[in-house]
Short mmCIF file of C-alpha atoms in Angstrom, two decimals:
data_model
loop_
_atom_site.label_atom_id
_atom_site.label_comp_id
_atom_site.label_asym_id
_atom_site.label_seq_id
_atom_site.Cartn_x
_atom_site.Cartn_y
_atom_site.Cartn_z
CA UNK J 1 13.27 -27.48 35.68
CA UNK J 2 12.76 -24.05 35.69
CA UNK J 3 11.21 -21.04 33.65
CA UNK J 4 13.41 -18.50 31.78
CA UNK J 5 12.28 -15.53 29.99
CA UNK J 6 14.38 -13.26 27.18
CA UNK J 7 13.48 -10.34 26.45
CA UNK J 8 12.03 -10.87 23.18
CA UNK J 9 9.75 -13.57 24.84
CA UNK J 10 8.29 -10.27 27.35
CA UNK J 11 7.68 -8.85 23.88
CA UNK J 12 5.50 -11.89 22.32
CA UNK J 13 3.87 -12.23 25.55
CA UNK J 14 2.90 -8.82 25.57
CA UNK J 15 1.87 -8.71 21.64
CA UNK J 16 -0.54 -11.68 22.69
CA UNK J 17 -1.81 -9.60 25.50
CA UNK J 18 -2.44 -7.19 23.32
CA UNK J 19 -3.93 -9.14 20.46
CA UNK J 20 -6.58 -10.39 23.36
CA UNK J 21 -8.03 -6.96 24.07
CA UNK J 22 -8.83 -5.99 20.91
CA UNK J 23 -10.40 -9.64 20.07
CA UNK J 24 -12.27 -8.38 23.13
CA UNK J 25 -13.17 -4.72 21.74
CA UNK J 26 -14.07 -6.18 18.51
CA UNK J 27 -16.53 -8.90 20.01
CA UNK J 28 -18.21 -5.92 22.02
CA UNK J 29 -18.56 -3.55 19.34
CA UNK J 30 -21.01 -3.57 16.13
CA UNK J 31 -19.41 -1.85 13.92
CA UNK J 32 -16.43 -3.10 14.79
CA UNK J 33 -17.91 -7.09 14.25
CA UNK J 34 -19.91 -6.13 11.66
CA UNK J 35 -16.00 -5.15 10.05
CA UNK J 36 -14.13 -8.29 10.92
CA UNK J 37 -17.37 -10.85 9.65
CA UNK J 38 -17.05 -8.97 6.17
CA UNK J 39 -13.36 -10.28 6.25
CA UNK J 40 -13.66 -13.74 7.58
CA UNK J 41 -16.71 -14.19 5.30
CA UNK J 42 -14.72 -14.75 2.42
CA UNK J 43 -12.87 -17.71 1.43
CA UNK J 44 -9.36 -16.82 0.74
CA UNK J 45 -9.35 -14.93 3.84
CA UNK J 46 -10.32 -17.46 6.08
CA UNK J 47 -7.85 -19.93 4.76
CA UNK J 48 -4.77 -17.15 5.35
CA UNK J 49 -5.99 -16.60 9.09
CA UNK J 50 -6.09 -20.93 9.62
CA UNK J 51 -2.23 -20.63 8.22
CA UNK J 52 -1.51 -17.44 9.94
CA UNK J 53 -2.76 -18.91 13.42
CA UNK J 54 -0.61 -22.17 12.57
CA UNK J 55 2.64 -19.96 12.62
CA UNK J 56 1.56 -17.82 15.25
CA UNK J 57 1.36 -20.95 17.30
CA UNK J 58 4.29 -22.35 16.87
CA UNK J 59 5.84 -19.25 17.75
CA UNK J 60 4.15 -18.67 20.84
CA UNK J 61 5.65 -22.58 21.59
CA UNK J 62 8.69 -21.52 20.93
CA UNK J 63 8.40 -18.26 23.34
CA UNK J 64 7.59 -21.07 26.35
CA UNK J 65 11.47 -21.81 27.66
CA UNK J 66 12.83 -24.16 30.64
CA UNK J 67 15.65 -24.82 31.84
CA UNK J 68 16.73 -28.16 32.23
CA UNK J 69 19.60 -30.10 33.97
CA UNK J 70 20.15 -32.72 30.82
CA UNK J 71 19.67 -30.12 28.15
CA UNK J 72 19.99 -26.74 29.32
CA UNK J 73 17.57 -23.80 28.45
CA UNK J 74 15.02 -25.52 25.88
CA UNK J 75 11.41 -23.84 24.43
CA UNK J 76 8.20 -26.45 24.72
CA UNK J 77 8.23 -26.42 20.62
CA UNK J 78 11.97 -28.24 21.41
CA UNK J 79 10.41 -30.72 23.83
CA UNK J 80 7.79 -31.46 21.15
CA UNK J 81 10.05 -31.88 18.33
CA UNK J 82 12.42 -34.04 20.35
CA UNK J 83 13.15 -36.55 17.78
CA UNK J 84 14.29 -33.64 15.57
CA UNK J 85 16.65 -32.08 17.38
CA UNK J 86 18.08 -35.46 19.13
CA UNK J 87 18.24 -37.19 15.83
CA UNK J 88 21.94 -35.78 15.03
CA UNK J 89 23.20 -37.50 11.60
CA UNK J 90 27.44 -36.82 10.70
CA UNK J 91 26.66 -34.77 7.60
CA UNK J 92 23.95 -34.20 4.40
CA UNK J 93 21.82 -36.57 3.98
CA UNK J 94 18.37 -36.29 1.75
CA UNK J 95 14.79 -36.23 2.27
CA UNK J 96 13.51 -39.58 3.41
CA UNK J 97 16.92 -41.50 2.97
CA UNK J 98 18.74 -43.90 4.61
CA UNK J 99 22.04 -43.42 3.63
CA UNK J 100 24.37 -40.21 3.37
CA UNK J 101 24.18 -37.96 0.64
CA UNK J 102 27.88 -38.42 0.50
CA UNK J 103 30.49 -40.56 0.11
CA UNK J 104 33.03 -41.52 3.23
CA UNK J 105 36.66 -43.63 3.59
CA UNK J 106 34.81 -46.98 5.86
CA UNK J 107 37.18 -49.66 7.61
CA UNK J 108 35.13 -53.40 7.08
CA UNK J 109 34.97 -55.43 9.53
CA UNK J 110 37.98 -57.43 7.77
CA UNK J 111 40.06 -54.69 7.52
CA UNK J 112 39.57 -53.10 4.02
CA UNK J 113 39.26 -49.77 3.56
CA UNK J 114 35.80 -48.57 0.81
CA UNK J 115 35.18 -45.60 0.15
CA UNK J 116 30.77 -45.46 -0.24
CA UNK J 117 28.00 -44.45 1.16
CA UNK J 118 27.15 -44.70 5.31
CA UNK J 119 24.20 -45.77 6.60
CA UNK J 120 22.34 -43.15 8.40
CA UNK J 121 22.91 -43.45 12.57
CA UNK J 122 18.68 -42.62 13.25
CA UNK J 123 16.65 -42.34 9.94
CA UNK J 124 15.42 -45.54 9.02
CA UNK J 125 17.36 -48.08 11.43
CA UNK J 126 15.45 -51.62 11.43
CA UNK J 127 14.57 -50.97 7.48
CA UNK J 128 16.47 -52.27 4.45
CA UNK J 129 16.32 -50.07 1.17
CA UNK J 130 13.94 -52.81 -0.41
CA UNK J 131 11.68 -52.20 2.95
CA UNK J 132 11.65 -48.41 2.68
CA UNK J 133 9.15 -47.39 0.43
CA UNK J 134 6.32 -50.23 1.59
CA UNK J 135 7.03 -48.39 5.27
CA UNK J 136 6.44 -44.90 3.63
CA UNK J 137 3.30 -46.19 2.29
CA UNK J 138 2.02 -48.17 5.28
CA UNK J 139 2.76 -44.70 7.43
CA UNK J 140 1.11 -42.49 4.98
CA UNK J 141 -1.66 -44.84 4.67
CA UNK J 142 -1.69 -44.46 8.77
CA UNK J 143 -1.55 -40.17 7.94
CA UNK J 144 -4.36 -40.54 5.91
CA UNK J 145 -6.77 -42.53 8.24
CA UNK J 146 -5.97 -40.38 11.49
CA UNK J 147 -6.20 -37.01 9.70
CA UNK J 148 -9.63 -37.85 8.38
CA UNK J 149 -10.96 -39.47 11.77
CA UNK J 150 -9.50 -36.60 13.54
CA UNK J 151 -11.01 -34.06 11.03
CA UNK J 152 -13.92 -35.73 10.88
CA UNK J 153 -14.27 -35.65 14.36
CA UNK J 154 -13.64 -31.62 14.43
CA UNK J 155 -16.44 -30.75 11.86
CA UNK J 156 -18.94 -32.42 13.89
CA UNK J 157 -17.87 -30.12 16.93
CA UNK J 158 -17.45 -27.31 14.95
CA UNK J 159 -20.82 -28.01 13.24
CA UNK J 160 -22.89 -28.62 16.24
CA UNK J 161 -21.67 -25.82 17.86
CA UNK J 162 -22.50 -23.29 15.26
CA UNK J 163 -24.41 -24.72 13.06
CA UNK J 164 -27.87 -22.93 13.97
CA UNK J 165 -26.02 -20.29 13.66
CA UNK J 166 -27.73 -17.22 11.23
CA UNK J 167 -24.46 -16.72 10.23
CA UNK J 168 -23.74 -19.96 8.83
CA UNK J 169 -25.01 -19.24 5.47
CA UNK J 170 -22.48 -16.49 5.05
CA UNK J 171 -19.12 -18.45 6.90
CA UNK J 172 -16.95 -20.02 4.62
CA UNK J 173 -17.43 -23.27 5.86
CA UNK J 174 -15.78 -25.55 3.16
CA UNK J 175 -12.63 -23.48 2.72
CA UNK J 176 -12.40 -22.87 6.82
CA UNK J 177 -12.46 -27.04 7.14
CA UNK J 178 -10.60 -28.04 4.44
CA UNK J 179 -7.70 -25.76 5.47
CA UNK J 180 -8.49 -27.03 8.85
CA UNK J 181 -8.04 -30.89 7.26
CA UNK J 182 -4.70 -29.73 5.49
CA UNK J 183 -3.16 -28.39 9.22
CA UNK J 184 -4.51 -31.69 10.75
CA UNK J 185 -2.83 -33.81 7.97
CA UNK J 186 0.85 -32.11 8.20
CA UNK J 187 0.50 -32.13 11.69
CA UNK J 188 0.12 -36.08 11.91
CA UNK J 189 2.23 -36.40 9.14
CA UNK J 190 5.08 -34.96 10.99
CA UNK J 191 4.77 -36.61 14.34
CA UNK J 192 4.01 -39.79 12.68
CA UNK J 193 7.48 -39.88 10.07
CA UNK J 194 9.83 -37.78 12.54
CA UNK J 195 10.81 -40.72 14.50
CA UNK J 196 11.82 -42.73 11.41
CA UNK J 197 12.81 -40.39 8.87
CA UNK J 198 14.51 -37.00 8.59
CA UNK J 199 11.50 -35.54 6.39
CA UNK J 200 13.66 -32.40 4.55
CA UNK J 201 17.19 -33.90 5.24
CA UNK J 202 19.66 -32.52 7.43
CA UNK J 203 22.45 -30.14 6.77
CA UNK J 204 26.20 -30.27 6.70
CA UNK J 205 27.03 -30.85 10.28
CA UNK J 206 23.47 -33.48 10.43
CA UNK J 207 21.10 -30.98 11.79
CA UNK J 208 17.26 -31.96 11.04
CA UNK J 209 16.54 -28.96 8.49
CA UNK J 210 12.65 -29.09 9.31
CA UNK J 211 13.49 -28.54 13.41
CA UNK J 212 15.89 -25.69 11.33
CA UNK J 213 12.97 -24.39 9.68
CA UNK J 214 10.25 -24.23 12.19
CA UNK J 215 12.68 -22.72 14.59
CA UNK J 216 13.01 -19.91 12.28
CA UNK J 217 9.19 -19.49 12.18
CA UNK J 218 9.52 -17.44 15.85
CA UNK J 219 12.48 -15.25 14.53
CA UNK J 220 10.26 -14.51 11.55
CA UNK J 221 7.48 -13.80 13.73
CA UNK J 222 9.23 -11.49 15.81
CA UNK J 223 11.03 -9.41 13.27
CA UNK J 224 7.48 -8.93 12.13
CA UNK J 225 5.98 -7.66 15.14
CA UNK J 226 7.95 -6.80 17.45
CA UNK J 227 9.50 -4.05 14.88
CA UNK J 228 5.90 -2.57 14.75
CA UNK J 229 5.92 -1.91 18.32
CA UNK J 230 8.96 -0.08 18.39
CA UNK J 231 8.09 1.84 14.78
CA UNK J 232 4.67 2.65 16.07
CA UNK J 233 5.55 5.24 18.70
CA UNK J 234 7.88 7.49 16.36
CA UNK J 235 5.57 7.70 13.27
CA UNK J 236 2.13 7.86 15.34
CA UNK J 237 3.13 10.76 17.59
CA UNK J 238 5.71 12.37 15.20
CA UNK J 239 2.86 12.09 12.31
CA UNK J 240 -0.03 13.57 13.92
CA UNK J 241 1.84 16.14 15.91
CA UNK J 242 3.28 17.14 12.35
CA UNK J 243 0.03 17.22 11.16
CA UNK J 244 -1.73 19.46 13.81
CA UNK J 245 0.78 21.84 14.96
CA UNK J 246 2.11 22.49 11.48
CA UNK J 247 4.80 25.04 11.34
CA UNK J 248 8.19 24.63 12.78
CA UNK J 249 7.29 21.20 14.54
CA UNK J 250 6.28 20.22 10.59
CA UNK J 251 9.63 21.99 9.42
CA UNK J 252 11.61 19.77 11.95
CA UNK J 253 9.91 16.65 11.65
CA UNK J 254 9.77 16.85 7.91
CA UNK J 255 13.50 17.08 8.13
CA UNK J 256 14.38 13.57 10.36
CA UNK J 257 12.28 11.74 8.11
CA UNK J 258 13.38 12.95 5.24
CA UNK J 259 17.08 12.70 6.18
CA UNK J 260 16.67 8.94 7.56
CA UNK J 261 15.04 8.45 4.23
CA UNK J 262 17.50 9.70 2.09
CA UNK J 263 20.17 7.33 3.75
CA UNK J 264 20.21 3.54 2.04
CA UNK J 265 18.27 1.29 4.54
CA UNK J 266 20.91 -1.71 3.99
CA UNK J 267 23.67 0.44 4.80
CA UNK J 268 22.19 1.77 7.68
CA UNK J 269 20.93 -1.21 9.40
CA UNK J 270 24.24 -2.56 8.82
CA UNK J 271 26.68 0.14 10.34
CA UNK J 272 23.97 0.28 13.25
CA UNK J 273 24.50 -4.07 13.57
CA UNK J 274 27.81 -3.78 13.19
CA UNK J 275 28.56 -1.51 16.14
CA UNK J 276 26.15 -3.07 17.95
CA UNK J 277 28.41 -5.97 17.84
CA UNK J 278 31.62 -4.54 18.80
CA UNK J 279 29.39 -3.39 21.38
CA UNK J 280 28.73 -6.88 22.65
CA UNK J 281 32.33 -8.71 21.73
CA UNK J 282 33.12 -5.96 23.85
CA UNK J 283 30.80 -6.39 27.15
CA UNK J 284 31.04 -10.51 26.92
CA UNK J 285 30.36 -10.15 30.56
CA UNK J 286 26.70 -9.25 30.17
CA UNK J 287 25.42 -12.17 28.42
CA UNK J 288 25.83 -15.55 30.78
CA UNK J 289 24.28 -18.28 28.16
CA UNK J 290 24.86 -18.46 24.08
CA UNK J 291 20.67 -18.23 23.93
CA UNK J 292 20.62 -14.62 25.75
CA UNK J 293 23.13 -13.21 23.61
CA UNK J 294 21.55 -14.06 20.47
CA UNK J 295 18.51 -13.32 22.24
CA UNK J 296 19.74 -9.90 22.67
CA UNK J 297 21.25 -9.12 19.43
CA UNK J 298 17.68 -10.29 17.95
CA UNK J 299 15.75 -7.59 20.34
CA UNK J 300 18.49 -4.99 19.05
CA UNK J 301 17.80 -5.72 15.72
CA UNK J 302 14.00 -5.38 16.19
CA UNK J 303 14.58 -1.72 17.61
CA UNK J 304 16.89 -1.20 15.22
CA UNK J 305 14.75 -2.13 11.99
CA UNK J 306 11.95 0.12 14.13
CA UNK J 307 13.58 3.19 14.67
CA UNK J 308 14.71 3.11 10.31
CA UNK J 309 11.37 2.04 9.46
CA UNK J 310 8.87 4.32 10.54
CA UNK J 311 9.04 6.98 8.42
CA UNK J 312 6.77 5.92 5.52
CA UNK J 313 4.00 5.91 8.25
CA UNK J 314 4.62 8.67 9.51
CA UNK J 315 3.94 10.84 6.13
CA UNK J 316 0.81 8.71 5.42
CA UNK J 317 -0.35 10.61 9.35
CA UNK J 318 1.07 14.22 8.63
CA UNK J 319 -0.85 13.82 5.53
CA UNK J 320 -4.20 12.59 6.55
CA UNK J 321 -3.88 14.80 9.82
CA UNK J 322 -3.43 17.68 7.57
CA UNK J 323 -7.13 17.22 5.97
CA UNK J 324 -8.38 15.96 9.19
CA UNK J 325 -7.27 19.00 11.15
CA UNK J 326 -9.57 21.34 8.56
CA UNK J 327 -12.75 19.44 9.34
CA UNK J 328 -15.43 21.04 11.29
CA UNK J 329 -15.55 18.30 14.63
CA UNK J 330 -12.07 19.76 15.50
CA UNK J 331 -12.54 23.30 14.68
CA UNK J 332 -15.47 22.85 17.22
CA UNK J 333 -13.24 21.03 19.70
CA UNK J 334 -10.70 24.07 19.49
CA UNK J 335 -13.78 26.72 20.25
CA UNK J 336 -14.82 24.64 22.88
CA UNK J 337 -11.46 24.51 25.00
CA UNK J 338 -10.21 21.30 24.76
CA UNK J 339 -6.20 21.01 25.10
CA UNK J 340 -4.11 20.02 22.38
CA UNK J 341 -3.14 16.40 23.87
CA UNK J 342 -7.13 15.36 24.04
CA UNK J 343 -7.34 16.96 20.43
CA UNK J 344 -4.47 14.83 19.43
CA UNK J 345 -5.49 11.52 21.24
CA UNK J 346 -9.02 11.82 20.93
CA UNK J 347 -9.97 12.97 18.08
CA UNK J 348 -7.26 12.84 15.75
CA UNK J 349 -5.88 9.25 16.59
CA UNK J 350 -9.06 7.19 16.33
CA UNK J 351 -9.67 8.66 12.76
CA UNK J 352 -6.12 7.62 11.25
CA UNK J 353 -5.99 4.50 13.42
CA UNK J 354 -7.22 2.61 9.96
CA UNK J 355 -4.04 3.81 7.93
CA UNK J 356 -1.83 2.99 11.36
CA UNK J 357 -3.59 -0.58 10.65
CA UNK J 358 -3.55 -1.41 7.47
CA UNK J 359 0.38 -0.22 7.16
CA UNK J 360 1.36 -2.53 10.29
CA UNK J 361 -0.03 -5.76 8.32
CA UNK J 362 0.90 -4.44 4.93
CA UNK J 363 4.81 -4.38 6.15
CA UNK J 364 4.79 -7.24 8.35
CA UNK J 365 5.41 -9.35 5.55
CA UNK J 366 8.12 -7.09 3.95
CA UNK J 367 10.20 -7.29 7.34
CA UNK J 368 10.15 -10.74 7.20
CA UNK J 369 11.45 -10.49 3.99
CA UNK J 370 14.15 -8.14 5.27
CA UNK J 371 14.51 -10.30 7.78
CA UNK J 372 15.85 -12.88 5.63
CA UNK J 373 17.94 -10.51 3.43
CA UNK J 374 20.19 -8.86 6.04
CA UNK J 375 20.89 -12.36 7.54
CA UNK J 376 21.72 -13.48 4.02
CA UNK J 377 24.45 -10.59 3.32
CA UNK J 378 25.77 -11.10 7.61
CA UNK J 379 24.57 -8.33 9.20
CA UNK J 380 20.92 -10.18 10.64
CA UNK J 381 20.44 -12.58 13.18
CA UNK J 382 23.33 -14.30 15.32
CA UNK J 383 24.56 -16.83 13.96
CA UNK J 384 23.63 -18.96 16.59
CA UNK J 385 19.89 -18.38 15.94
CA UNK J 386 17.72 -20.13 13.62
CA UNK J 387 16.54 -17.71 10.81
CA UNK J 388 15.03 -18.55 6.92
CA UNK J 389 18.21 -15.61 6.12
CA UNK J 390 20.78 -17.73 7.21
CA UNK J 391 19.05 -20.94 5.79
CA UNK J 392 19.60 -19.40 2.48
CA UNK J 393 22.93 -18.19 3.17
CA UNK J 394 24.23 -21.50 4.51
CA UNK J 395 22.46 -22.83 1.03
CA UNK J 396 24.26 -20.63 -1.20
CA UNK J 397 27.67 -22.62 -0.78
CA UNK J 398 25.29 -26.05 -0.81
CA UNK J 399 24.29 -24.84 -4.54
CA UNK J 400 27.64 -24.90 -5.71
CA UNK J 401 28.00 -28.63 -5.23
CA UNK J 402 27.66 -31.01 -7.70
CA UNK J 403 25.37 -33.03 -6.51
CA UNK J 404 23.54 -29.97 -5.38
CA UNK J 405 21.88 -30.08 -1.84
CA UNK J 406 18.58 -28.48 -2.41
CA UNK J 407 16.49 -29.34 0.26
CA UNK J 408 17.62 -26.16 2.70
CA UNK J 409 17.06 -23.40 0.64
CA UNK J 410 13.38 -25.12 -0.29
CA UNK J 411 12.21 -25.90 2.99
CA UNK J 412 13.31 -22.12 4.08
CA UNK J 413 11.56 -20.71 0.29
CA UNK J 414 8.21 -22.79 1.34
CA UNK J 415 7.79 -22.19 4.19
CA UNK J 416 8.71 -18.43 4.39
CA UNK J 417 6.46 -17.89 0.73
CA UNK J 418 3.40 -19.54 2.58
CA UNK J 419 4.15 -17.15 5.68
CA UNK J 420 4.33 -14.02 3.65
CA UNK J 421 1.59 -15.17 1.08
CA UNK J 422 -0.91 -15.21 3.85
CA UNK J 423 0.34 -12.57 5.68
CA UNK J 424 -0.11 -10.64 2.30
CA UNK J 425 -3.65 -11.89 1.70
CA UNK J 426 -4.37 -11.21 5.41
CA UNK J 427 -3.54 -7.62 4.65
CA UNK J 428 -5.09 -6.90 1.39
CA UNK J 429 -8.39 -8.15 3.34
CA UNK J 430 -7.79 -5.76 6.14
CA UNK J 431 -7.02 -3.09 3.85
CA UNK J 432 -9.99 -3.51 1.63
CA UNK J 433 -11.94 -3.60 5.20
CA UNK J 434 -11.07 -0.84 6.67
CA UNK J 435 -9.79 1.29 4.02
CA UNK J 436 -12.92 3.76 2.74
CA UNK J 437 -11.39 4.04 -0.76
CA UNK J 438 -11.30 0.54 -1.36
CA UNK J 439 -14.44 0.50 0.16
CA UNK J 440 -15.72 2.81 -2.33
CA UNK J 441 -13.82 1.29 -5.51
CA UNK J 442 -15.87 -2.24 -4.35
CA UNK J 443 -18.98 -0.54 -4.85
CA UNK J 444 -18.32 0.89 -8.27
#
């Protein structure tokens, strides 16, 4: 067994990196704390950051990949759900059941052919369908018990560690433990009925859908941020240096964004994913496993989405460097000598750094969303990968059925609205934090 690294793993790792130094710069500045307690302080908020840290976990898991001799390159989220993944049924079958969701032509044993309903290979093997529901009960029961022992357990901790705390009065306690409670619950609800039951069903060809649907939680995650690291250079440099220089740097820059914005951003992304993939059908010989591939078209996506994306951004800079360039502190910093890349980078950068903020968690959530819409018309993810997009595309011929099979397009809807629903709480706070005119509308 062996480590491998894609590319897009380089990327989390580094995001993480990166999401420890500022925890770091924020613990050793004032301001800076006194910023994030206002935020955490309040209820909602603190509940969004527990769910938020849930998905950023399992993506991080799902970064972590070996290579093994039974089952090839795997992530440690794979090696944790390995009941899900292992647990391969023939075709549909439905939350929590033991037989099929449809019918199939069976030879008896003396030789006549039926044509009903198969018994499910894993889910449910030693129980009858009298037996099934007492089981769900007595393992629910079992749920119940651990969660609250284990929570239990937790507050106590949590509470003896801060609880002389000055700040305690302030913290959100209740909300902060009973979302805590909730994440402890699923948890042990998951691990406990995985073995026994396929918990949202499986799909046409038998595949778990909830191993489906946290496996899509990285590609989510990635779209998300990742993107931001590629947009960030283009409207951060482009916007300020529009702002500052003014003139025929403005004229030109003014021009790119305003051309890239006047193109549809479906129809670009897609005639910049299609080539992209005669690109690769092309050079075969560059990609040596299925994973690095899809791997790679998923990275190329990411810049992709980046590099059509960062305009909005960048006006929000031109236009707050175009007031901030007036003020007195840089007039003074031009009299005094100072070049244009420490006017730029010192000055200029650390007072728009709150709109560069608030706009990166603002449109995390909306590519996500994007995410899941170019996947859904073709042009997103490989095929190969797991992605909420091509949940819902899969789902759209599963509609049509009659019985319909609804439990793909839920478990993608649920868990995708609870990832964007936080993720747009998550920014509102941030925005309200750090944003003076909401800071000022508060007040009023």
């Amino acid at each position: 067994m062996k480590f491998v690294i894609f590319w897009t793993d380089y990327f989390v790792f580094l995001l993480l990196i990166m999401a420890i130094v500022l925890i770091i710069r924020i613990w050793n500045n004032a301001q800076l704390r006194k910023i994030w307690r206002n935020v955490i302080n309040r209820p909602l908020n603190i509940v969004a950051m527990v769910i938020l840290t849930g998905y950023v976990t399992i993506g991080i898991l799902d970064s972590l990949h070996v290579e093994t001799k039974d089952n090839g390159i795997i992530s440690v989220l794979d090696e944790i759900l390995f009941p899900l993944w292992t647990h391969t049924e023939r075709t549909y079958s439905a939350p929590f059941a033991l037989y099929a969701f449809t019918k199939e032509t069976i030879l008896q044993a003396d030789g006549k052919i039926v044509r009903e309903y198969p018994r499910l290979q894993f889910a449910g093997k030693q129980l009858t369908p009298e037996q099934k529901w007492p089981f769900i009960q007595h393992l629910l029961l079992q749920v119940c018990l651990q969660a609250l022992v284990i929570w239990g357990a937790l507050s106590a901790v949590l509470f003896w560690l801060f609880g002389r705390n000055k700040v305690k009065s302030h913290f959100p306690w209740r909300s902060f433990l009973a979302a805590i409670g909730v994440m402890v619950f699923l948890i042990i609800f998951v691990f406990t009925f995985m073995p026994h039951f396929h918990i949202f069903g499986t799909n046409e060809v038998g595949e778990d859908v909830l191993y489906q649907t946290l496996k899509s939680i990285r590609t989510g995650l990635i779209i998300g941020t990742v993107t931001t690291l590629v947009m960030l250079p283009f409207a951060v440099l482009f916007g300020i240096m529009a702002g500052y220089f003014r003139g025929w740097i403005d004229d030109v820059i003014q021009y790119t964004y305003t051309t890239l914005s006047s193109i549809p951003a479906v129809l670009l992304i897609a005639a910049a994913v299609l080539t992209l993939q005669l690109v690769m059908d092309r050079h075969t010989d560059l990609f040596q496993t299925v994973e690095s591939r899809a791997d790679a078209r998923l990275l190329a996506l990411c810049a992709i989405l980046g590099i059509t994306s960062w305009t909005s951004l960048c006006r929000l800079l031109r236009g707050e460097t175009l007031k901030l360039s007036q003020i007195d502190f840089i007039q003074a910093a031009h009299s005094l000598g100072a070049s244009h890349a420490s006017i730029l980078f010192k000055h200029l950068l650390p007072n728009v750094f709150h709109i560069v903020l608030i706009t990166i968690v603002l449109d995390f959530s909306g590519l996500v969303l994007a995410e899941a819409v170019l996947s859904y018309v073709g042009v997103g993810v490989d095929p190969s990968s797991y992605s909420w997009g091509t949940m819902i595309n899969s789902a759209r011929l599963e509609m049509a059925r009659d019985p319909i099979v609804w439990w793909s397009l839920t478990a993608a809807f649920i868990f995708m609205f609870v990832l964007v629903l936080a993720a747009n709480i998550f920014s509102d706070a941030i925005r309200d934090a750090f944003d003076p005119r909401s800071a000022l509308r508060g007040d009023q």
